Coordinates of C-alpha atoms in Angstrom, one line a residue:
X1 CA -125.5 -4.7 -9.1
X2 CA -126.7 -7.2 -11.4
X3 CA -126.4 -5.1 -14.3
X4 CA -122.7 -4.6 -13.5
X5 CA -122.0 -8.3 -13.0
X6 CA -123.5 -9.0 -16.9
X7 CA -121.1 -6.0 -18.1
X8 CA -118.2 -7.6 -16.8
X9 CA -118.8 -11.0 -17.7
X10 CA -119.3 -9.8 -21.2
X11 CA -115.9 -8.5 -21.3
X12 CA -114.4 -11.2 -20.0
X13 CA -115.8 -13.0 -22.5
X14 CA -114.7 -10.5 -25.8
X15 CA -110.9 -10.6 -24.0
X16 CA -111.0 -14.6 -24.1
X17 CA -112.4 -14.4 -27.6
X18 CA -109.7 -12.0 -28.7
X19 CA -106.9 -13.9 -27.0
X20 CA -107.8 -17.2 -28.8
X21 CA -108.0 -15.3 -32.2
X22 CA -104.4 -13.8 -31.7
X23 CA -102.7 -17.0 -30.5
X24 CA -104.8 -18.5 -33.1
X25 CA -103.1 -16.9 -35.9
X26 CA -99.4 -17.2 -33.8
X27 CA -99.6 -20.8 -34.2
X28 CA -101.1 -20.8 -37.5
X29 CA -98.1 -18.6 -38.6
X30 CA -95.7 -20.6 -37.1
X31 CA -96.9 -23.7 -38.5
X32 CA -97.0 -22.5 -41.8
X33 CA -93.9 -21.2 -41.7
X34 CA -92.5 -24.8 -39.8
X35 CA -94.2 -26.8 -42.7
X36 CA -92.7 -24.1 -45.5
X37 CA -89.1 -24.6 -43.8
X38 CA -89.4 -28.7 -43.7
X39 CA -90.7 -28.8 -47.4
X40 CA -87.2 -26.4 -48.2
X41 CA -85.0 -28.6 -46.2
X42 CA -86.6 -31.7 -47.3
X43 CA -83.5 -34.0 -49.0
X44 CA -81.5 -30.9 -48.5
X45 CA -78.4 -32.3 -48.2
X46 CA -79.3 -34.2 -52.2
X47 CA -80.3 -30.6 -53.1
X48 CA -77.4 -28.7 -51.9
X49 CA -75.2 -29.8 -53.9
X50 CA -77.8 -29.4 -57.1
X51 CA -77.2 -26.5 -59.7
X52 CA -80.1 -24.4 -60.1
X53 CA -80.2 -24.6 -63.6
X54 CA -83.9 -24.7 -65.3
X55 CA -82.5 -26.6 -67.9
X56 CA -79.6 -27.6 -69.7
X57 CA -79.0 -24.7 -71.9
X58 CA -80.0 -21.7 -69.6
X59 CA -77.1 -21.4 -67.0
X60 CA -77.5 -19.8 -63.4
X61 CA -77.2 -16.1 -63.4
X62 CA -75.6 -15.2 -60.7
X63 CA -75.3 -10.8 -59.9
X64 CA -72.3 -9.8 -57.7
X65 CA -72.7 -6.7 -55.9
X66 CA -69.8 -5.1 -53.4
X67 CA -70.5 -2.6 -50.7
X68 CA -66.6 -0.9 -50.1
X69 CA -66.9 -0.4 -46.5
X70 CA -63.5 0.5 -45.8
X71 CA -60.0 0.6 -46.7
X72 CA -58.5 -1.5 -44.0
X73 CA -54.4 -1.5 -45.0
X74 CA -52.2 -0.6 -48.3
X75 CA -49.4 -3.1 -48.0
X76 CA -46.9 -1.4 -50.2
X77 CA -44.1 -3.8 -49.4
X78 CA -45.9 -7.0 -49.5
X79 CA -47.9 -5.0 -52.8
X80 CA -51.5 -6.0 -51.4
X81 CA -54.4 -4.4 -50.2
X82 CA -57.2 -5.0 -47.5
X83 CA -60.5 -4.3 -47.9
X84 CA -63.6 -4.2 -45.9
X85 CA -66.8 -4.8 -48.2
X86 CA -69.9 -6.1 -48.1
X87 CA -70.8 -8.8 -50.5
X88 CA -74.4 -8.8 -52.1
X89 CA -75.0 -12.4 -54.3
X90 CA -78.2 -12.7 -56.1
X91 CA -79.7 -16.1 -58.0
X92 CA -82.5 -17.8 -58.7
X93 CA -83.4 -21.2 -57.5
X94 CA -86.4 -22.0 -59.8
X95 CA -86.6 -25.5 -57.2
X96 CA -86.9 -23.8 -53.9
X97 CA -90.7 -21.5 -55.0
X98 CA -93.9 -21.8 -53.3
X99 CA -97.4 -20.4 -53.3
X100 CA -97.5 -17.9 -50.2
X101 CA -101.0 -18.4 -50.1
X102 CA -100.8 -21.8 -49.1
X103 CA -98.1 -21.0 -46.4
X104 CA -99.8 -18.3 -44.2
X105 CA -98.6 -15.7 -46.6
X106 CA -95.0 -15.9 -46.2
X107 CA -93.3 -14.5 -49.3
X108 CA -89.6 -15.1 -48.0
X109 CA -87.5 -17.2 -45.1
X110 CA -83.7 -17.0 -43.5
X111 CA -82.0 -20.2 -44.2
X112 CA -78.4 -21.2 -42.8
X113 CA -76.7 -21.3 -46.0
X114 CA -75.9 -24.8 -45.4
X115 CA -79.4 -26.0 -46.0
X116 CA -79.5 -24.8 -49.9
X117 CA -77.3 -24.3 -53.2
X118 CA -74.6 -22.1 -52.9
X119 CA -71.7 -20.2 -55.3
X120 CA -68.6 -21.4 -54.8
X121 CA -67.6 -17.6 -55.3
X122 CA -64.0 -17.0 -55.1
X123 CA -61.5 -13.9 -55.5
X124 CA -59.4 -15.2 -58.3
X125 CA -56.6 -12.7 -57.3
X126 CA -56.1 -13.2 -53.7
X127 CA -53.1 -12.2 -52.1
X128 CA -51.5 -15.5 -50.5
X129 CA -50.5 -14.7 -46.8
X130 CA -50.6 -17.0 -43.7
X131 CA -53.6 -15.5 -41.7
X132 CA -56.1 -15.7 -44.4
X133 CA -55.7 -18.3 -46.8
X134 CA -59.3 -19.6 -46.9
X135 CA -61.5 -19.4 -50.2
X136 CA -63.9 -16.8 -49.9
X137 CA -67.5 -18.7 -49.8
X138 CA -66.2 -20.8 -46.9
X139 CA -65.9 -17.3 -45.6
X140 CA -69.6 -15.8 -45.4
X141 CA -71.1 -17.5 -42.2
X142 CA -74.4 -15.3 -43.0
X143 CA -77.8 -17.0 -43.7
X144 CA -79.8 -16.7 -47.1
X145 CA -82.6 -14.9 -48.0
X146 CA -85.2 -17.2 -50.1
X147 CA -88.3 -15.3 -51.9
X148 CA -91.2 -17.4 -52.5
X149 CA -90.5 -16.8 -56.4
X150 CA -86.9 -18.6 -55.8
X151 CA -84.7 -15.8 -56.1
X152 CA -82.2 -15.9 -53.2
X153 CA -80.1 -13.4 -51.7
X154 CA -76.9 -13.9 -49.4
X155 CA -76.0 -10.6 -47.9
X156 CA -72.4 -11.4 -45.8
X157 CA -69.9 -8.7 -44.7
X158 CA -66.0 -10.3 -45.7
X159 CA -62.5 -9.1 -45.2
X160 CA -60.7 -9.3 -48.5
X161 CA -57.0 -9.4 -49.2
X162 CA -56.0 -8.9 -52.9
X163 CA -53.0 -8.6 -55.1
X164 CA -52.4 -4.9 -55.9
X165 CA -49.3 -3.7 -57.7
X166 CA -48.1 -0.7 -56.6
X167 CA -46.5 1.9 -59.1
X168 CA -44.5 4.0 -56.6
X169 CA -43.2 6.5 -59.1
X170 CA -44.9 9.1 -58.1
X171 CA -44.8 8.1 -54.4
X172 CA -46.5 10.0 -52.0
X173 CA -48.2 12.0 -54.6
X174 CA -49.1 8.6 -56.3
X175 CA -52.4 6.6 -57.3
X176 CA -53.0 3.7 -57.4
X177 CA -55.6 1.4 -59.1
X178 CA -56.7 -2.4 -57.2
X179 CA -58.5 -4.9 -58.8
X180 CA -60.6 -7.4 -57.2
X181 CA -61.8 -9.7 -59.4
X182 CA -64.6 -12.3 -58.4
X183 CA -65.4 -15.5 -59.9
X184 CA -66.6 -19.4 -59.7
X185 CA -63.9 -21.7 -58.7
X186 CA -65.5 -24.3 -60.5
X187 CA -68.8 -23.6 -62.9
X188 CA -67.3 -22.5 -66.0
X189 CA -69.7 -20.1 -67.8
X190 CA -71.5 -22.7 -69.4
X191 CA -73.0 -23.5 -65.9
X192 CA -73.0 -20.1 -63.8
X193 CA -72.9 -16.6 -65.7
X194 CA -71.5 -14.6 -63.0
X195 CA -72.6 -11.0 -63.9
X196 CA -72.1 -7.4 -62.1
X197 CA -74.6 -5.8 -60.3
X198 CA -72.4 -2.9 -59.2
X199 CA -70.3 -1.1 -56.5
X200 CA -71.2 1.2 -54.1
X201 CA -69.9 3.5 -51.3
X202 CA -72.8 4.7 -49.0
X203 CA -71.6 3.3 -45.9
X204 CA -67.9 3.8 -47.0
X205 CA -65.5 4.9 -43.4
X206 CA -63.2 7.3 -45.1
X207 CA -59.5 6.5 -44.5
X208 CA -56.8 8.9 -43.2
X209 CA -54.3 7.6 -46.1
X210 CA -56.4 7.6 -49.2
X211 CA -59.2 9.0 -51.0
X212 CA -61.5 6.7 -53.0
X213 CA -61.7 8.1 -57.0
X214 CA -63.4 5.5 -58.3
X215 CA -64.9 2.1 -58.2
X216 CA -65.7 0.9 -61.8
X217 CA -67.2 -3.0 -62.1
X218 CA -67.0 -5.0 -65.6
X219 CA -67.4 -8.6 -66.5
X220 CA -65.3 -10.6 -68.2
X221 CA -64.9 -14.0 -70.2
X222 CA -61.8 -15.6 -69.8
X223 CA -60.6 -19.0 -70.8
X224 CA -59.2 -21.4 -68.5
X225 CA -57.2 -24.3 -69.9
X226 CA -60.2 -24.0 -73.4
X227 CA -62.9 -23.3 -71.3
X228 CA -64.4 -20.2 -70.9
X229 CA -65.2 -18.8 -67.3
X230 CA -67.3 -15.8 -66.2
X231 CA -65.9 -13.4 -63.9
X232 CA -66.5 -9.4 -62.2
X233 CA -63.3 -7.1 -61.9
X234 CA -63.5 -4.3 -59.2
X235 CA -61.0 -1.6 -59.9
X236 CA -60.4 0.3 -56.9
X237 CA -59.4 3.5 -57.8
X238 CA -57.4 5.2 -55.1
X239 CA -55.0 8.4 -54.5
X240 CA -52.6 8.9 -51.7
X241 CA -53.1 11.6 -49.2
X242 CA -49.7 13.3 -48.9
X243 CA -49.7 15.3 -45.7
X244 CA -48.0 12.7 -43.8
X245 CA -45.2 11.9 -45.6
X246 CA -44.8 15.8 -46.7
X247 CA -45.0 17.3 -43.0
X248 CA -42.9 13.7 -41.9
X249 CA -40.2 13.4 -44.3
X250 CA -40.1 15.9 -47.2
X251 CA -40.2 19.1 -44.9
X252 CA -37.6 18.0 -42.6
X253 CA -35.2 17.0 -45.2
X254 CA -35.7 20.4 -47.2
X255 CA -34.8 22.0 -43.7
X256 CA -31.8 19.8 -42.9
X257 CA -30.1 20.3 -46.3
X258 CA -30.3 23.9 -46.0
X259 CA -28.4 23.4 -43.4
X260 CA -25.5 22.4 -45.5
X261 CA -25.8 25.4 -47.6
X262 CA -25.0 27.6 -44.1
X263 CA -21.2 26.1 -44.0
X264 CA -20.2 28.5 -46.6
X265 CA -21.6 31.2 -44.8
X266 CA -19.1 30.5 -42.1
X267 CA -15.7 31.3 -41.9
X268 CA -13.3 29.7 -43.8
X269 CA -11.1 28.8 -41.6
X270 CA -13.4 27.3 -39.3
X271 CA -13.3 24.1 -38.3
X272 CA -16.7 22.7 -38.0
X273 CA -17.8 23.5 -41.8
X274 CA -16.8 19.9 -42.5
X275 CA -18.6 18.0 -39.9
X276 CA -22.2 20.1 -40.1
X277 CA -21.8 19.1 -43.9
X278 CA -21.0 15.4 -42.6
X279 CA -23.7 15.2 -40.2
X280 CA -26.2 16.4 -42.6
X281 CA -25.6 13.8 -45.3
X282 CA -25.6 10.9 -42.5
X283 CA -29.0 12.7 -41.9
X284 CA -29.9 12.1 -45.4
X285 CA -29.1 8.4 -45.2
X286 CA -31.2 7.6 -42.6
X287 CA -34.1 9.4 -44.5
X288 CA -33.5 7.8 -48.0
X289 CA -33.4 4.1 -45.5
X290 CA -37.0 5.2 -43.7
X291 CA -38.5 5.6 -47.6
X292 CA -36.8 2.6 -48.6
X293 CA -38.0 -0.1 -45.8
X294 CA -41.8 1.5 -46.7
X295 CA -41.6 0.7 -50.7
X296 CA -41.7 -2.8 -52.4
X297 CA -38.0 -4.0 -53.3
X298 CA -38.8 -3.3 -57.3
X299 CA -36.7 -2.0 -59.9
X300 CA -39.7 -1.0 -61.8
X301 CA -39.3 2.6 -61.0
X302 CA -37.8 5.1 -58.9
X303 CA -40.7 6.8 -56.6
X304 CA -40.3 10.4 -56.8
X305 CA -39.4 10.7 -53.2
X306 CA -36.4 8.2 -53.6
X307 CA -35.3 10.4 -56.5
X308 CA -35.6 13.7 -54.5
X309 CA -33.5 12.4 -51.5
X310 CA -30.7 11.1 -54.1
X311 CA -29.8 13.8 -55.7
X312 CA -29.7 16.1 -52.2
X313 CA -27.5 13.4 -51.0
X314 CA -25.5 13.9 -54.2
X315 CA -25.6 17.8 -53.7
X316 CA -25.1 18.0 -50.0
X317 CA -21.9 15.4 -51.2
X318 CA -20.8 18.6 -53.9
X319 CA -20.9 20.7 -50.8
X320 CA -18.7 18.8 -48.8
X321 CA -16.6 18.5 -51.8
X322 CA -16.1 22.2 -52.0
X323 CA -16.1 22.7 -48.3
X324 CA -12.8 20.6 -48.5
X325 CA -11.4 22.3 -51.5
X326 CA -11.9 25.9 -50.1
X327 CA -10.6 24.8 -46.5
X328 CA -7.2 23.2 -48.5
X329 CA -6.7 26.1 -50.6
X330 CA -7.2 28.6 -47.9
X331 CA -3.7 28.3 -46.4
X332 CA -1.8 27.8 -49.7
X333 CA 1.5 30.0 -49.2
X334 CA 2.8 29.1 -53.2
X335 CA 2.2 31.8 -55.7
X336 CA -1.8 31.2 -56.9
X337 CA -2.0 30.7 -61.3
X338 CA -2.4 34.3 -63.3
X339 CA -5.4 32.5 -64.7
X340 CA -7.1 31.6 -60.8
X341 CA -6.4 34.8 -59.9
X342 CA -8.1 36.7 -62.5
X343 CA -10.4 34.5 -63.0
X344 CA -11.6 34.9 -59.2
X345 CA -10.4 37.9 -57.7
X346 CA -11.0 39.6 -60.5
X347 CA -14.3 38.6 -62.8
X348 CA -15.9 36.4 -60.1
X349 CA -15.5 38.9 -57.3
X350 CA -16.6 41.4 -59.1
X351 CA -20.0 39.3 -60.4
X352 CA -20.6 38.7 -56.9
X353 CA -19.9 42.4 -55.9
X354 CA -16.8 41.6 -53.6
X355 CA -14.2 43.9 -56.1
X356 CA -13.6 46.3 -52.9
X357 CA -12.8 43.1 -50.6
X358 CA -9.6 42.3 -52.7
X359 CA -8.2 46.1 -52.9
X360 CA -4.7 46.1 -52.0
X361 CA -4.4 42.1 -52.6
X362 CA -2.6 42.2 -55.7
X363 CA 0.7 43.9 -54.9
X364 CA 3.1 43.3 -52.7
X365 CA 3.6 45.7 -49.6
X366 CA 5.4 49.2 -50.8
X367 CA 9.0 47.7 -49.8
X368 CA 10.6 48.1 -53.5
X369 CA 14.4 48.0 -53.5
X370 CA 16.7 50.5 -54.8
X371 CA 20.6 48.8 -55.2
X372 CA 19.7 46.2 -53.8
X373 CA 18.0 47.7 -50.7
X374 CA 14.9 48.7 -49.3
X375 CA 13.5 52.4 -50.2
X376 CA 12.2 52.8 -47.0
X377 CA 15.7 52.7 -45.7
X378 CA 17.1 56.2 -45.7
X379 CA 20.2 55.1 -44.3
X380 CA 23.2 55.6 -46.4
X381 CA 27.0 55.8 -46.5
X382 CA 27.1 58.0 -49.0
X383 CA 25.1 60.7 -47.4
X384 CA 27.5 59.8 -44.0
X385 CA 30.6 62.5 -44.1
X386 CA 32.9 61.0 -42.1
X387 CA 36.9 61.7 -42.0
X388 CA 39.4 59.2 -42.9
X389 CA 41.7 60.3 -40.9
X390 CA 40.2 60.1 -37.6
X391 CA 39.7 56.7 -35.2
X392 CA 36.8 57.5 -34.5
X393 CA 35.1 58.1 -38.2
X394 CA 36.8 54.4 -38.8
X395 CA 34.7 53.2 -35.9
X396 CA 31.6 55.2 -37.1
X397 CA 32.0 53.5 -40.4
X398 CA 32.2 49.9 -39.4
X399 CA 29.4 50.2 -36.9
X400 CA 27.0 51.6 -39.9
X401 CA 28.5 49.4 -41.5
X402 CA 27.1 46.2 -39.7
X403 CA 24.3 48.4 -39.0
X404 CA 23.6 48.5 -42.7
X405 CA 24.1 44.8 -42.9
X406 CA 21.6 44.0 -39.9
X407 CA 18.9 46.2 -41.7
X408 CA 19.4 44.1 -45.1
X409 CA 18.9 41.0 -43.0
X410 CA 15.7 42.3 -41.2
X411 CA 14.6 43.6 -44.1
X412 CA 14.5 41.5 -46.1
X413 CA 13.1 38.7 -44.1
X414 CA 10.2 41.4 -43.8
X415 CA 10.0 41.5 -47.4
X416 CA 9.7 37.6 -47.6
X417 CA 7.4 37.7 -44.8
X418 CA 5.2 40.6 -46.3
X419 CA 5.2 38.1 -50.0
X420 CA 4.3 35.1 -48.1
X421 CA 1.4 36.8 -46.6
X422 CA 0.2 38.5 -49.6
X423 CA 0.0 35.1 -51.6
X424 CA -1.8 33.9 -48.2
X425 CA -4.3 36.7 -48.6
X426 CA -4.8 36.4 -52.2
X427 CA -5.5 32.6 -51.6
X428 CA -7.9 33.6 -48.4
X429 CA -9.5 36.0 -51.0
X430 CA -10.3 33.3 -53.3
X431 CA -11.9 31.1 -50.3
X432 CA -13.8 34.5 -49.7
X433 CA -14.9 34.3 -53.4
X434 CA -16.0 30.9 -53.4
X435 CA -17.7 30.6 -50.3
X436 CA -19.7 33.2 -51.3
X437 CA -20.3 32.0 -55.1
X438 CA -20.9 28.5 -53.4
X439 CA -23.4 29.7 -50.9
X440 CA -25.5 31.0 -54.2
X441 CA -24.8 28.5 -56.4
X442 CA -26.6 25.6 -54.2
X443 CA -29.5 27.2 -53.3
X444 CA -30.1 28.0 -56.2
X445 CA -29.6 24.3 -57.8
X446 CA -31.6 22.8 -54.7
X447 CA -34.5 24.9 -56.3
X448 CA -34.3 23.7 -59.4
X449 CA -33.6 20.2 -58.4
X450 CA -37.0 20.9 -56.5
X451 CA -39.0 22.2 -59.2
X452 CA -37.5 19.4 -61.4
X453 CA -38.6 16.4 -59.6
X454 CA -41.8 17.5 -58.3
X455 CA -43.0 18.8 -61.5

C-alpha cells in the first residue's frame, strides 16, 4: 500500500513539473512576441509614414506579383474588364529587423498594415465607374507579413476594374489583349523602383466566355511631367469562346435567311412570296439591333458579325426585289421584247434545263387565216350550190350568210383571246425562268458571302 502511495505521488509530481515547463514557455513566447510587437509599433504612427530607404541613393525595391484568379466581366460597351486577382507586394524595411534570438525565436509577425510603411500602389489605368472609384492600396484590408530580416510581404485578394479597348473586328471569333498596369501614385522612381515579380494562374476559375492565352508582365519607365516613374504592365491575353454567339445568333440567322431563298420555290402567283420575304428581313433587323446594343458605339471597325448580318439584310433586300419584279411581270398581257424572250425562254431556260417547259410558247394557237378567215372554218359559200331562182336558196344564202358573219366575230375574238394568253404564258414562262435562276443564284451568293466574311 505504501509502495503505491510513493508511485503516485511521484507522478503527480513529474505532471506538475511538466505543466509548469509548458506554460512556462507559453508565457515566455507570448511575452517575447508582446515585447517584439511593442518595439515594431513603437512611434508607429512617426514611422508609417517613413520611406524605407537605407539611404539616399538606394531607393525601395518594391516586387509586384498578381495571382489572376478569375475573369469576373468583359464590358464590351463600357470597353473595361473585371478581374479577380490576388496581389503579392514584396519590400524591405531595413528599420523594422530584429535578432530572433533575443525574441523567443520569432523570425516573422502579422501586422495590421496600419502599424508600418506601406505602397501607395495604384492601377494607373483604372476604369472610372461609380461603384468602385477608390485607389487601390486603400483597397487591401489584409495584414503584413514582417521577417525578422525586414523584408515584408502584403498578400491581399482585390477586385480590379481596368480600361480595355476592345477591337471587335473579328467579334465573336475575336481576341482581345488587357493591360493592367501598376504603379506608385506618388514615389517617382527615384524613391520606389517598382519591379515585376510575375503572373501566375494556378488557382485561376476558368470562365465560360474566354480562354486565358497569356499573361506576359514588363516594367516600364515613364515620365510624368520630367520625372521618371516606375511601373508593371499586365497584358491579359484573352480569346473569345464562340459557341454562344454561334449556336445564339449566327445559326438562327443562317436558318431564317434560307428561308427567303424558299419564296422562289413557290408559285409565282402566290401571294405570300412577298410577306415571308418581308418578315424575314424584319427578322434580320432585330438580329443586327441584339449585336449592336452588345458592342461599344465605335466606328473603329466593323465586327465581323455586324458585317455578316448587313450584307444578308442587303441580299434578303435583292430577294424581295426580284420577288416583286417576277410577281409584276407575271401577268403582263403586252407583247414581251425579242431580246427578253430569247434571252430567257431561250438561252436561260435552256442553262437551267427548263427548254421542254416553254414548248409550244412561242407561237400562237394553229388559228391562221385564209381571206381573211379562219382555216379551221370549213364553211364556205363557194362550196354552197344553191339556186338563184328559188326563195328558199335566197333564204339559205342570207342565213349562211350571217352565219358566216357570226363565226368571223367568234372567231376572231378567239383568236385575240388565244394571243393574249400566249403573250400571258410566255411572260408566266419567264417568271418560271427566273424563279428558278433566282432560287440558284442566292444560295449560291449566301455561300460565298459566307465563306467571304468568315474567312
Amino acid at each position: 500500500m505504501a509502495f503505491n502511495t510513493v508511485h503516485f505521488n511521484l507522478f503527480l509530481y513529474i505532471v506538475v513539473i511538466v505543466s509548469n515547463i509548458y506554460a512556462g514557455n507559453h508565457t515566455s513566447h507570448f511575452e517575447a512576441q508582446e515585447k517584439l510587437i511593442s518595439k515594431i509599433v513603437l512611434n508607429s504612427d512617426i514611422r508609417k509614414e517613413i520611406l524605407p530607404m537605407a539611404n539616399s541613393s538606394a531607393p525601395v525595391l518594391l516586387r509586384i506579383k498578381v495571382g489572376i484568379r478569375q475573369i469576373a466581366t468583359v464590358d464590351e460597351v463600357n470597353q473595361a474588364l473585371r478581374l479577380n486577382v490576388w496581389l503579392r507586394l514584396y519590400w524591405n524595411n531595413p528599420y523594422l529587423t530584429w535578432d530572433p534570438a533575443d525574441y523567443g525565436n520569432i523570425t516573422s509577425v502579422h501586422l495590421d498594415n496600419g502599424l508600418l510603411w506601406t505602397p501607395d500602389i495604384s492601377m494607373y489605368n483604372k476604369a472610372s465607374l461609380e461603384e468602385d472609384i477608390d485607389i487601390l492600396y486603400t483597397r487591401l484590408s489584409t495584414s503584413v507579413v514582417l521577417d525578422y530580416d525586414g523584408n515584408c510581404t502584403w498578400l491581399s485578394p482585390a477586385t480590379l476594374l481596368s480600361q480595355c479597348k476592345i477591337n471587335v473586328r473579328r467579334f465573336p471569333f475575336d481576341e482581345q489583349k488587357c493591360q493592367l498596369v501598376f504603379g506608385s501614385w506618388t514615389y517617382s522612381a527615384l524613391k520606389i523602383d517598382v519591379d515585376s515579380a510575375g503572373a501566375d494562374v494556378k488557382d485561376f476559375l476558368p470562365n465560360g466566355e474566354w480562354d486565358v492565352l497569356g499573361y506576359p508582365m514588363e516594367r516600364f519607365v515613364k515620365p510624368y511631367s520630367g520625372i521618371p516613374y516606375t511601373e508593371v504592365a499586365l497584358t491579359l491575353h484573352i480569346k473569345r469562346q464562340p459557341l454562344y454567339y454561334t449556336l445564339n445568333l449566327i445559326l438562327p440567322c443562317t436558318v431564317i435567311a434560307t428561308l427567303a431563298f424558299l419564296s422562289f420555290a413557290l408559285p409565282s402567283n402566290h401571294g405570300e412570296r412577298i410577306s415571308l420575304v418581308i418578315t424575314v428581313l424584319l427578322a434580320m433587323s432585330v438580329y443586327m439591333l441584339i449585336v449592336s446594343s452588345t458592342l461599344p458605339q465605335t466606328s473603329d471597325a466593323m465586327p465581323v458579325i455586324g458585317t455578316y448580318f448587313l450584307c444578308i439584310i442587303v441580299e434578303t433586300a435583292l430577294c424581295l426585289l426580284a420577288t416583286c419584279f417576277i410577281a409584276k411581270i407575271r401577268d403582263h398581257e403586252s407583247e414581251i421584247p425579242k431580246w427578253l424572250d430569247k434571252l430567257v425562254n431561250k438561252r436561260l431556260a435552256r442553262l437551267l434545263f427548263m427548254s421542254n417547259a416553254i414548248e409550244g410558247y412561242d407561237e400562237v394557237p394553229k388559228l391562221i387565216k385564209l381571206n381573211g378567215h379562219p382555216k379551221t372554218v370549213d364553211i364556205s359559200l363557194n362550196e354552197v350550190k344553191l339556186s338563184d331562182d328559188t326563195k328558199t336558196a335566197r333564204s339559205n344564202h342570207t342565213t349562211m350568210q350571217k352565219l358566216r358573219d357570226e363565226l368571223a366575230v367568234l372567231t376572231n375574238d378567239v383568236s385575240m383571246r388565244q394571243k393574249r394568253e400566249a403573250k400571258q404564258l410566255k411572260w408566266q414562262n419567264v417568271a418560271r425562268v427566273l424563279d428558278r435562276f433566282f432560287l440558284l443564284f442566292f444560295p449560291l451568293i449566301f455561300v460565298v458571302v459566307t465563306a467571304a466574311v468568315f474567312a
